[in-house]
Tab-separated table of C-alpha atoms in Angstrom:
chain	number	residue	atom	x	y	z
A	1	MET	CA	-71.340	-68.854	-23.594
A	2	ASN	CA	-67.887	-68.537	-22.132
A	3	LEU	CA	-66.105	-66.589	-25.224
A	4	GLN	CA	-62.721	-67.809	-26.860
A	5	ILE	CA	-61.438	-64.878	-28.755
A	6	LEU	CA	-58.805	-64.431	-30.882
A	7	GLU	CA	-57.835	-61.004	-31.500
A	8	LEU	CA	-56.271	-59.944	-35.051
A	9	PHE	CA	-53.909	-56.892	-35.580
A	10	SER	CA	-54.160	-56.674	-32.090
A	11	GLY	CA	-51.717	-53.351	-31.735
A	12	ILE	CA	-51.325	-52.549	-28.009
A	13	GLY	CA	-54.166	-54.640	-26.625
A	14	GLY	CA	-56.849	-52.451	-27.079
A	15	MET	CA	-59.496	-54.872	-27.962
A	16	ASN	CA	-58.526	-56.757	-24.676
A	17	TYR	CA	-58.436	-54.726	-22.360
A	18	ALA	CA	-62.175	-53.496	-24.011
A	19	PHE	CA	-62.820	-57.242	-23.513
A	20	LYS	CA	-61.911	-57.107	-19.637
A	21	GLU	CA	-63.788	-54.247	-19.143
A	22	SER	CA	-67.103	-55.636	-20.296
A	23	GLY	CA	-66.949	-58.336	-18.096
A	24	ILE	CA	-68.551	-60.676	-19.906
A	25	PRO	CA	-66.737	-64.501	-19.234
A	26	GLY	CA	-64.201	-65.799	-21.358
A	27	GLN	CA	-60.653	-65.444	-22.301
A	28	ILE	CA	-58.317	-64.103	-25.063
A	29	VAL	CA	-56.420	-67.199	-26.807
A	30	ALA	CA	-53.999	-65.367	-28.440
A	31	ALA	CA	-53.430	-62.159	-30.206
A	32	VAL	CA	-51.868	-61.480	-33.807
A	33	ASP	CA	-49.878	-58.753	-34.911
A	34	ILE	CA	-46.774	-57.955	-37.163
A	35	ASN	CA	-45.848	-55.229	-35.065
A	36	THR	CA	-42.921	-55.723	-32.630
A	37	ASN	CA	-42.789	-52.674	-30.750
A	38	ALA	CA	-46.778	-53.577	-30.337
A	39	ASN	CA	-46.490	-56.741	-29.285
A	40	ALA	CA	-43.696	-55.913	-26.857
A	41	VAL	CA	-46.076	-53.365	-25.040
A	42	TYR	CA	-49.200	-55.873	-25.430
A	43	THR	CA	-47.215	-58.868	-23.665
A	44	TYR	CA	-45.687	-56.295	-21.381
A	45	ASN	CA	-49.419	-55.440	-19.838
A	46	ASN	CA	-50.630	-58.859	-21.066
A	47	ARG	CA	-48.397	-61.458	-19.860
A	48	GLN	CA	-50.939	-64.160	-19.674
A	49	THR	CA	-51.859	-64.001	-23.340
A	50	THR	CA	-49.983	-65.409	-25.785
A	51	VAL	CA	-49.294	-63.006	-28.510
A	52	LEU	CA	-48.017	-64.228	-32.000
A	53	ASN	CA	-45.560	-62.255	-33.655
A	54	ASN	CA	-47.230	-63.297	-37.130
A	55	ASN	CA	-48.833	-61.681	-40.254
A	56	VAL	CA	-52.423	-62.180	-40.245
A	57	GLN	CA	-52.222	-63.164	-43.575
A	58	LYS	CA	-50.665	-66.441	-42.694
A	59	LEU	CA	-53.161	-67.712	-40.697
A	60	ASN	CA	-54.757	-71.065	-41.750
A	61	LEU	CA	-58.359	-72.876	-41.091
A	62	LYS	CA	-56.376	-76.088	-39.462
A	63	THR	CA	-54.243	-72.965	-36.866
A	64	LEU	CA	-57.826	-71.181	-35.847
A	65	GLU	CA	-59.376	-74.977	-35.390
A	66	LYS	CA	-56.776	-75.614	-33.286
A	67	LEU	CA	-56.872	-72.519	-31.443
A	68	GLN	CA	-60.413	-73.383	-30.277
A	69	ILE	CA	-61.655	-69.667	-30.846
A	70	ASN	CA	-65.399	-68.894	-30.936
A	71	CYS	CA	-64.820	-65.030	-31.141
A	72	ILE	CA	-62.890	-63.023	-33.278
A	73	LEU	CA	-61.942	-59.183	-32.232
A	74	MET	CA	-60.174	-57.567	-34.729
A	75	SER	CA	-58.569	-53.837	-35.580
A	76	PRO	CA	-57.990	-54.182	-39.126
A	77	PRO	CA	-55.427	-51.461	-40.745
A	78	CYS	CA	-57.222	-48.360	-41.090
A	79	GLN	CA	-54.371	-46.531	-43.218
A	80	PRO	CA	-56.240	-47.904	-46.751
A	81	HIS	CA	-59.265	-45.521	-45.891
A	82	THR	CA	-58.188	-42.606	-44.294
A	83	ARG	CA	-58.998	-39.227	-45.186
A	84	VAL	CA	-55.140	-38.326	-45.238
A	85	GLY	CA	-54.100	-41.535	-46.754
A	86	HIS	CA	-54.309	-42.120	-50.577
A	87	LYS	CA	-57.444	-44.158	-50.269
A	88	LYS	CA	-56.044	-47.434	-52.134
A	89	ASP	CA	-58.645	-49.281	-50.442
A	90	ILE	CA	-58.242	-53.256	-51.370
A	91	GLU	CA	-55.230	-52.529	-53.633
A	92	ASP	CA	-53.220	-51.271	-50.394
A	93	ASN	CA	-51.053	-53.999	-49.189
A	94	ARG	CA	-52.389	-53.434	-45.809
A	95	SER	CA	-55.866	-54.145	-47.014
A	96	HIS	CA	-54.497	-57.992	-47.787
A	97	GLY	CA	-55.180	-58.972	-43.864
A	98	LEU	CA	-58.691	-58.239	-43.975
A	99	MET	CA	-59.049	-60.062	-47.431
A	100	HIS	CA	-57.482	-62.996	-46.122
A	101	ILE	CA	-60.073	-63.442	-42.739
A	102	CYS	CA	-63.033	-62.675	-45.937
A	103	SER	CA	-61.766	-65.644	-47.750
A	104	LEU	CA	-61.518	-68.112	-43.921
A	105	LEU	CA	-64.582	-66.706	-42.902
A	106	PRO	CA	-67.381	-69.092	-44.933
A	107	GLU	CA	-64.778	-72.233	-43.193
A	108	CYS	CA	-65.060	-70.886	-39.571
A	109	THR	CA	-67.837	-72.821	-38.673
A	110	PHE	CA	-66.842	-72.536	-34.695
A	111	VAL	CA	-66.558	-68.733	-34.916
A	112	ARG	CA	-70.025	-67.280	-33.605
A	113	TYR	CA	-69.210	-63.710	-32.806
A	114	ILE	CA	-66.979	-61.108	-34.695
A	115	LEU	CA	-66.297	-58.201	-33.577
A	116	MET	CA	-64.846	-55.075	-36.378
A	117	GLU	CA	-63.470	-51.583	-36.188
A	118	ASN	CA	-61.725	-49.459	-38.708
A	119	VAL	CA	-61.875	-46.019	-39.310
A	120	LYS	CA	-64.830	-43.943	-40.599
A	121	GLY	CA	-64.821	-44.142	-44.122
A	122	PHE	CA	-64.298	-47.664	-44.639
A	123	GLU	CA	-68.735	-48.115	-44.925
A	124	GLY	CA	-67.837	-46.792	-48.329
A	125	SER	CA	-64.744	-48.760	-49.513
A	126	LEU	CA	-64.655	-51.858	-51.728
A	127	ALA	CA	-62.835	-54.090	-48.333
A	128	HIS	CA	-66.335	-53.013	-46.503
A	129	SER	CA	-68.346	-54.843	-49.531
A	130	GLN	CA	-66.301	-57.648	-49.512
A	131	TYR	CA	-66.369	-58.039	-46.049
A	132	ILE	CA	-70.300	-57.575	-45.728
A	133	LYS	CA	-70.412	-60.254	-48.611
A	134	ALA	CA	-68.008	-62.928	-46.440
A	135	LEU	CA	-70.235	-62.159	-43.794
A	136	ARG	CA	-73.463	-63.043	-45.864
A	137	LYS	CA	-71.889	-66.195	-47.077
A	138	ALA	CA	-70.489	-67.294	-43.933
A	139	GLY	CA	-73.987	-67.086	-42.834
A	140	PHE	CA	-73.290	-63.945	-40.103
A	141	TYR	CA	-76.154	-61.662	-39.316
A	142	TYR	CA	-74.814	-58.035	-38.718
A	143	ARG	CA	-75.297	-54.534	-37.643
A	144	GLU	CA	-73.251	-51.561	-38.744
A	145	PHE	CA	-72.175	-48.373	-36.885
A	146	ILE	CA	-70.452	-45.072	-36.493
A	147	LEU	CA	-69.825	-43.720	-33.067
A	148	SER	CA	-67.728	-41.616	-30.884
A	149	PRO	CA	-66.730	-41.800	-27.272
A	150	THR	CA	-68.468	-38.229	-27.130
A	151	GLN	CA	-71.871	-40.562	-27.050
A	152	LEU	CA	-70.598	-41.965	-23.808
A	153	ASN	CA	-69.817	-38.880	-22.654
A	154	ILE	CA	-66.158	-39.390	-23.077
A	155	PRO	CA	-64.407	-35.831	-23.875
A	156	ASN	CA	-62.760	-37.251	-26.935
A	157	THR	CA	-64.189	-36.811	-30.321
A	158	ARG	CA	-62.684	-40.394	-32.192
A	159	TYR	CA	-65.591	-41.228	-35.012
A	160	ARG	CA	-65.004	-45.279	-35.966
A	161	TYR	CA	-66.772	-47.713	-38.226
A	162	TYR	CA	-67.810	-51.032	-36.038
A	163	CYS	CA	-69.243	-54.408	-37.325
A	164	LEU	CA	-71.080	-56.578	-34.923
A	165	ALA	CA	-71.605	-59.967	-36.340
A	166	ARG	CA	-73.402	-63.327	-34.729
A	167	ARG	CA	-74.427	-66.599	-35.901
A	168	ASP	CA	-78.099	-65.958	-34.590
A	169	LYS	CA	-80.459	-63.463	-35.510
A	170	ASN	CA	-80.760	-62.158	-31.772
A	171	PHE	CA	-80.205	-58.670	-32.531
A	172	PRO	CA	-83.031	-56.686	-30.164
A	173	PHE	CA	-82.047	-53.855	-33.039
A	174	GLU	CA	-83.140	-54.056	-36.643
A	175	GLY	CA	-80.068	-53.454	-39.712
A	176	GLU	CA	-81.823	-51.656	-42.410
A	177	HIS	CA	-78.676	-49.240	-41.766
A	178	ILE	CA	-75.590	-48.144	-40.266
A	179	TRP	CA	-76.545	-46.858	-36.635
A	180	THR	CA	-75.170	-43.794	-35.063
A	181	GLU	CA	-75.755	-44.770	-31.375
A	182	ILE	CA	-76.092	-48.018	-29.262
A	183	PRO	CA	-79.246	-48.804	-29.046
A	184	THR	CA	-78.821	-51.025	-25.593
A	185	ILE	CA	-76.688	-47.761	-24.495
A	186	LYS	CA	-80.266	-45.220	-25.089
A	187	GLN	CA	-81.848	-47.762	-23.220
A	188	HIS	CA	-79.159	-47.717	-20.050
A	189	GLN	CA	-79.585	-43.997	-19.656
A	190	LYS	CA	-83.043	-44.786	-19.519
A	191	TYR	CA	-82.574	-46.742	-16.941
A	192	PHE	CA	-80.490	-43.836	-14.672
A	193	LEU	CA	-83.319	-41.089	-15.678
A	194	VAL	CA	-84.536	-39.205	-12.392
A	195	ASP	CA	-88.249	-40.083	-12.460
A	196	GLN	CA	-91.016	-37.782	-12.821
A	197	ARG	CA	-92.339	-37.675	-9.327
A	198	THR	CA	-88.695	-36.614	-8.043
A	199	LEU	CA	-88.883	-34.111	-10.859
A	200	ASP	CA	-91.992	-32.415	-9.434
A	201	ARG	CA	-91.254	-32.384	-6.244
A	202	ARG	CA	-87.177	-31.617	-5.685
A	203	VAL	CA	-85.941	-30.572	-8.839
A	204	LEU	CA	-85.167	-26.995	-7.284
A	205	LEU	CA	-83.000	-29.135	-4.919
A	206	MET	CA	-80.835	-31.152	-7.524
A	207	ASP	CA	-77.360	-30.284	-7.777
A	208	ILE	CA	-77.684	-30.437	-11.594
A	209	VAL	CA	-74.041	-30.674	-13.648
A	210	THR	CA	-73.422	-30.705	-17.475
A	211	SER	CA	-69.960	-32.052	-19.548
A	212	ASN	CA	-68.889	-28.071	-18.983
A	213	SER	CA	-68.949	-27.894	-15.549
A	214	THR	CA	-65.879	-28.186	-13.724
A	215	ASN	CA	-66.741	-30.228	-10.311
A	216	THR	CA	-69.601	-32.858	-8.638
A	217	MET	CA	-71.230	-33.106	-5.178
A	218	CYS	CA	-69.879	-35.655	-2.785
A	219	PHE	CA	-71.634	-38.984	-3.931
A	220	THR	CA	-73.126	-40.773	-0.484
A	221	LYS	CA	-74.140	-44.547	-0.498
A	222	ALA	CA	-77.576	-42.870	0.009
A	223	TYR	CA	-77.550	-41.657	-3.657
A	224	ALA	CA	-80.515	-42.557	-6.746
A	225	TYR	CA	-82.051	-42.902	-3.291
A	226	TYR	CA	-82.492	-39.730	-1.751
A	227	ILE	CA	-81.891	-36.215	-3.812
A	228	GLU	CA	-80.983	-33.625	-1.382
A	229	GLY	CA	-77.132	-33.736	-0.489
A	230	THR	CA	-76.323	-37.274	-1.722
A	231	GLY	CA	-74.598	-36.342	-5.315
A	232	SER	CA	-75.104	-34.784	-8.312
A	233	ILE	CA	-77.209	-35.505	-11.303
A	234	PHE	CA	-76.263	-34.906	-15.153
A	235	CYS	CA	-77.988	-33.178	-17.635
A	236	PRO	CA	-76.787	-33.954	-21.007
A	237	LEU	CA	-77.798	-30.352	-22.314
A	238	LYS	CA	-75.563	-27.304	-23.207
A	239	PRO	CA	-75.780	-25.022	-19.927
A	240	GLU	CA	-78.095	-22.268	-22.023
A	241	GLN	CA	-80.279	-24.477	-23.209
A	242	MET	CA	-80.678	-25.841	-19.302
A	243	HIS	CA	-81.082	-22.392	-18.074
A	244	GLN	CA	-83.604	-21.328	-20.665
A	245	ILE	CA	-85.804	-24.255	-19.339
A	246	PHE	CA	-85.111	-23.020	-15.910
A	247	GLU	CA	-86.145	-19.345	-16.557
A	248	LYS	CA	-89.539	-20.660	-18.338
A	249	LEU	CA	-90.784	-22.909	-15.275
A	250	LYS	CA	-89.654	-20.023	-13.241
A	251	HIS	CA	-92.216	-17.767	-15.063
A	252	LEU	CA	-94.461	-20.750	-15.949
A	253	ASP	CA	-96.752	-19.188	-13.019
A	254	ASN	CA	-97.016	-16.138	-14.167
A	255	GLY	CA	-99.122	-17.418	-17.566
A	256	ASN	CA	-102.932	-17.149	-17.800
A	257	SER	CA	-103.165	-20.618	-19.183
A	258	SER	CA	-105.357	-23.071	-16.815
A	259	LYS	CA	-103.546	-25.020	-13.844
A	260	GLU	CA	-104.096	-28.256	-16.309
A	261	ASN	CA	-102.069	-26.925	-18.577
A	262	GLN	CA	-99.352	-25.460	-16.392
A	263	ALA	CA	-99.109	-28.803	-14.878
A	264	LEU	CA	-98.790	-30.152	-18.338
A	265	GLU	CA	-96.273	-27.727	-19.711
A	266	ARG	CA	-94.296	-27.869	-16.570
A	267	ARG	CA	-94.142	-31.738	-17.079
A	268	GLU	CA	-93.030	-31.067	-20.726
A	269	LEU	CA	-90.463	-28.730	-19.691
A	270	LEU	CA	-88.864	-30.925	-16.405
A	271	GLN	CA	-88.662	-34.039	-18.884
A	272	SER	CA	-86.400	-31.811	-21.829
A	273	LEU	CA	-84.525	-31.361	-19.383
A	274	HIS	CA	-83.468	-35.387	-19.145
A	275	LEU	CA	-81.876	-35.800	-16.383
A	276	ARG	CA	-80.251	-38.758	-14.765
A	277	TYR	CA	-78.132	-39.817	-11.934
A	278	PHE	CA	-74.342	-40.635	-12.512
A	279	THR	CA	-74.283	-44.828	-13.784
A	280	PRO	CA	-71.957	-46.518	-10.894
A	281	ARG	CA	-68.947	-46.830	-13.185
A	282	GLU	CA	-69.028	-42.717	-13.940
A	283	VAL	CA	-69.191	-42.369	-10.097
A	284	ALA	CA	-65.996	-44.897	-9.809
A	285	ARG	CA	-64.054	-42.733	-12.255
A	286	LEU	CA	-64.788	-39.605	-10.417
A	287	MET	CA	-63.259	-41.318	-7.431
A	288	GLY	CA	-60.214	-42.129	-8.868
A	289	PHE	CA	-60.858	-45.852	-9.756
A	290	PRO	CA	-59.216	-46.988	-12.965
A	291	GLU	CA	-61.290	-48.759	-16.096
A	292	THR	CA	-60.137	-51.982	-14.878
A	293	PHE	CA	-61.928	-51.808	-11.706
A	294	ASN	CA	-65.999	-53.325	-12.034
A	295	PHE	CA	-68.360	-55.372	-10.046
A	296	PRO	CA	-69.507	-58.679	-10.098
A	297	LEU	CA	-72.545	-59.017	-12.067
A	298	GLU	CA	-74.678	-60.376	-9.397
A	299	ILE	CA	-74.054	-56.803	-7.341
A	300	THR	CA	-77.164	-54.338	-7.930
A	301	ASN	CA	-76.636	-50.837	-8.783
A	302	ARG	CA	-78.283	-49.631	-5.481
A	303	GLN	CA	-75.831	-51.915	-3.918
A	304	LYS	CA	-72.876	-50.275	-6.064
A	305	TYR	CA	-74.036	-46.503	-5.147
A	306	LYS	CA	-73.650	-47.638	-1.225
A	307	LEU	CA	-70.140	-49.429	-1.360
A	308	LEU	CA	-68.671	-46.527	-4.037
A	309	GLY	CA	-70.711	-43.923	-1.640
A	310	ASN	CA	-68.619	-45.911	1.412
A	311	SER	CA	-65.248	-46.060	-0.119
A	312	ILE	CA	-61.997	-43.446	-0.729
A	313	ASN	CA	-60.956	-41.559	-3.693
A	314	VAL	CA	-58.321	-43.414	-4.955
A	315	GLN	CA	-55.815	-40.830	-6.765
A	316	LEU	CA	-56.208	-38.547	-3.709
A	317	VAL	CA	-54.876	-41.438	-1.071
A	318	SER	CA	-52.549	-42.609	-3.733
A	319	GLU	CA	-50.715	-38.984	-3.174
A	320	LEU	CA	-50.861	-39.460	0.163
A	321	ILE	CA	-49.360	-42.926	0.067
A	322	LYS	CA	-46.513	-41.033	-1.683
A	323	VAL	CA	-46.367	-38.283	0.897
A	324	LEU	CA	-46.114	-40.710	3.629
A	325	CYS	CA	-43.485	-42.625	2.055
A	326	LEU	CA	-40.997	-40.181	1.292
A	327	GLN	CA	-36.790	-40.611	2.542
A	328	GLU	CA	-36.021	-38.524	4.917
């Protein structure tokens, strides 16, 4: 489906950039926020999007129908629910916009998808109860999350509440609790795990790095196809945990257990390292490409690695261009 999106409480456009990053076909039809400074920043960076300097509470069903949207992305004010705030919840004036959207949802039969973000703690609020009640009344199925960017190996802790809602039941995971990981991301990372045969034969030849490392090897076009000299392998464990496992591997042959048991223990130790290849997105970041850079959907991961391996480091070359163009 081609998404036609209304971005509510749009701020400086975070949802807009997130949508572009997703690679999903569609467009932001309009963005709505009452903060004039935020709207100025949004417009400066997204001149093709209609930015409405308006209070969300003034939206009505007729306006939403006229926009011909099928998706809402929103990040309502979090101040009524923050730890340092007064936690006035739905009594806070800043909650009224979300409550207004809740009142409209049962009539918005044309909206098929909703993504809502708020601060951690929102999940225990009356506003949350009202929002979930409105989703159910409107016929939406939903899944809830408490997530942080650190789960994507981004070194920034920012726990937030997220709720995904859609008209159909086609979530590939159950919704009986609030998730603390994205199941599809876990599966996505499993796709990049180093296979057992490669671990058995090549683990000692790998350049293994952790989140504490300050350098990675050059990624070549043969990355993820050959191991030696083509790029670093990522280990999600703490360095001391990783070293302990390698110490056990080193002394494994000195034990009294049978070769069969040793082989089994070696396999278990290797698997416990959770070694994986850097994803194409991560390689692109290390090569200085911006988050707005993306690949067409038909390009395979193997092709992505080849193309990145043949490319340049964007940041380094940008500095050289500055030197080149210095005035004499």
